[in-house]
XYZ file of C-alpha atoms in Angstrom:
194
model
C 27.874 14.550 6.287
C 30.589 13.289 3.530
C 31.344 10.286 1.719
C 33.838 7.455 2.664
C 36.689 8.357 1.131
C 36.647 5.914 -1.474
C 39.864 3.356 -2.064
C 43.101 3.769 -4.435
C 44.343 5.767 -5.956
C 42.393 8.748 -7.380
C 40.804 8.019 -11.566
C 42.659 10.316 -13.475
C 40.537 13.400 -15.600
C 40.581 12.124 -18.650
C 39.989 8.451 -17.415
C 36.398 10.826 -15.968
C 35.768 12.417 -19.203
C 35.255 9.491 -21.041
C 33.024 7.734 -18.682
C 30.922 10.273 -18.697
C 31.030 10.603 -22.482
C 30.840 6.712 -23.346
C 27.736 6.769 -20.533
C 26.370 9.947 -21.991
C 26.344 8.923 -25.484
C 24.782 5.171 -24.572
C 22.347 7.225 -22.366
C 20.761 9.631 -25.481
C 21.484 6.757 -27.888
C 19.907 3.749 -25.913
C 18.302 4.685 -22.985
C 18.225 4.161 -19.438
C 17.524 0.987 -19.190
C 21.051 -0.111 -21.303
C 23.094 1.462 -19.601
C 25.090 -0.610 -17.622
C 28.589 -0.701 -16.098
C 29.528 -2.847 -18.405
C 28.593 -1.029 -21.221
C 30.156 2.157 -20.213
C 33.569 -0.182 -19.397
C 33.436 -1.567 -22.357
C 32.775 1.571 -24.061
C 34.833 3.907 -22.788
C 37.872 1.142 -22.479
C 38.420 1.921 -18.366
C 38.049 -0.578 -16.511
C 35.228 -1.578 -14.063
C 36.385 -0.461 -10.695
C 37.516 2.917 -11.266
C 34.057 3.839 -12.232
C 32.497 1.981 -9.045
C 35.449 4.473 -7.135
C 33.197 7.097 -8.428
C 29.713 5.693 -8.655
C 27.919 3.308 -6.609
C 26.213 2.347 -9.453
C 24.645 2.534 -13.527
C 21.991 5.017 -11.716
C 24.538 7.547 -10.155
C 26.545 6.954 -13.313
C 23.864 7.584 -15.558
C 22.849 10.596 -13.868
C 25.783 12.364 -13.576
C 26.356 11.342 -17.714
C 23.077 13.730 -18.295
C 24.370 15.909 -16.563
C 28.093 16.364 -18.095
C 26.023 16.334 -21.657
C 26.575 19.968 -22.923
C 27.592 21.698 -19.542
C 27.888 25.155 -20.131
C 31.606 26.417 -19.434
C 31.939 29.780 -17.214
C 35.210 32.011 -18.178
C 36.885 31.757 -14.867
C 38.098 35.852 -15.634
C 35.381 37.269 -16.640
C 33.322 35.574 -13.328
C 29.975 37.703 -12.571
C 27.406 36.062 -10.243
C 24.592 36.062 -12.311
C 26.508 34.616 -15.758
C 27.619 31.903 -13.342
C 24.379 31.350 -12.280
C 22.756 31.234 -15.670
C 25.174 29.058 -17.217
C 24.340 27.154 -14.008
C 20.813 26.971 -14.204
C 20.550 26.601 -18.113
C 23.056 23.216 -18.171
C 20.893 22.406 -15.685
C 17.888 23.137 -16.836
C 18.083 21.822 -20.735
C 19.473 18.102 -18.773
C 15.966 17.971 -18.669
C 14.380 19.570 -21.520
C 15.876 16.909 -24.337
C 13.830 13.828 -24.937
C 16.060 11.484 -22.387
C 15.535 13.918 -19.650
C 12.212 13.629 -19.772
C 11.777 10.043 -20.237
C 14.101 10.193 -16.615
C 11.433 12.366 -15.371
C 8.683 10.029 -16.201
C 10.467 6.585 -14.791
C 11.496 9.516 -11.542
C 7.736 10.242 -11.238
C 7.283 6.864 -10.630
C 9.878 5.495 -8.587
C 10.002 4.679 -4.940
C 11.654 7.205 -2.904
C 14.095 5.172 -1.612
C 14.788 2.770 -4.843
C 18.634 3.322 -6.431
C 17.210 5.610 -9.443
C 16.115 7.763 -7.010
C 18.822 8.480 -4.271
C 20.597 8.669 -7.734
C 18.482 11.446 -9.322
C 18.594 13.243 -5.807
C 22.650 12.958 -5.479
C 24.414 13.285 -8.709
C 21.478 16.022 -10.076
C 19.742 17.832 -6.718
C 21.950 17.632 -4.295
C 25.018 18.150 -6.806
C 23.041 21.736 -8.544
C 23.126 23.341 -5.071
C 26.336 22.159 -4.294
C 27.347 24.195 -7.308
C 25.298 26.971 -6.904
C 27.002 26.865 -3.062
C 30.231 27.184 -4.196
C 28.544 29.662 -7.272
C 27.434 32.367 -4.052
C 29.918 31.981 -1.071
C 32.128 33.320 -4.585
C 30.392 36.105 -5.213
C 30.307 37.006 -1.715
C 34.045 36.353 -1.198
C 33.971 39.002 -4.037
C 32.283 41.301 -2.403
C 29.625 41.109 -5.236
C 26.563 40.337 -2.928
C 25.885 39.460 1.041
C 24.808 35.911 1.723
C 21.663 36.108 3.419
C 21.628 34.260 7.463
C 19.643 30.475 5.472
C 21.599 29.755 3.037
C 19.775 26.944 2.354
C 16.492 28.243 2.124
C 17.797 30.323 -1.010
C 19.015 27.764 -2.624
C 15.588 25.099 -1.641
C 14.142 28.868 -3.770
C 16.623 29.089 -6.941
C 16.648 25.052 -8.029
C 13.620 23.716 -6.160
C 11.068 25.451 -9.012
C 13.474 23.453 -11.626
C 12.706 20.430 -10.251
C 8.908 21.204 -9.620
C 8.756 22.110 -12.900
C 10.224 18.922 -14.392
C 8.016 16.982 -11.909
C 4.856 17.660 -11.976
C 5.460 19.069 -15.838
C 2.630 22.297 -15.095
C 4.656 25.009 -17.285
C 7.480 24.773 -19.804
C 10.901 24.470 -18.482
C 13.796 26.816 -20.471
C 15.847 29.341 -20.661
C 13.629 32.255 -19.342
C 13.200 29.891 -16.399
C 16.527 29.946 -15.573
C 17.262 33.900 -16.304
C 13.585 34.774 -13.879
C 15.200 32.537 -11.286
C 18.741 33.904 -11.394
C 17.219 37.804 -10.945
C 14.670 37.087 -8.099
C 17.287 35.374 -6.521
C 20.317 38.175 -6.842
C 17.857 40.454 -5.288
C 18.026 38.578 -2.317
C 22.056 38.469 -1.888
C 22.328 42.289 -2.836
C 25.777 43.618 -1.265
C 24.896 46.203 1.337
C 25.860 49.945 0.593
């Protein structure tokens, strides 16, 4: 089910970038507890209504800001699935390999599954990462680079599950080699037919 459409005119890309930069700066400098919609509005110079049109609360904004920091960019003309997925996985892993990312993971591990914090993590991190991966896989299939499996949901679980498992259980490190290994295994599942 798609989220309900927000009322009013859509915010500009510039306003969105300013909001995310301000939220990211507050998150990194002052921590999760100091990130409020009011603080982000003040720092970014963007009104609270504009912020609330995109994010339901400060928790969602914090997760979006965490994921926006240092995300890899992909040259669309030179894209192939391996490089695109690797950039996306590395970006996801790097976000949680930071001190703030680890603090958020520890808070998440202790949070109520129905809390705003947990819901924000699920929506802004897990589900948005899966949707980005889904788009990359579908684009690669359209180019003839791969054949999609019958159950794409299971493949997405197999790709993103290890990142969140390591994040929450902490039994192994979150590092660049994890991103490369996940992508290599996933590509074996979706190789194009001869």
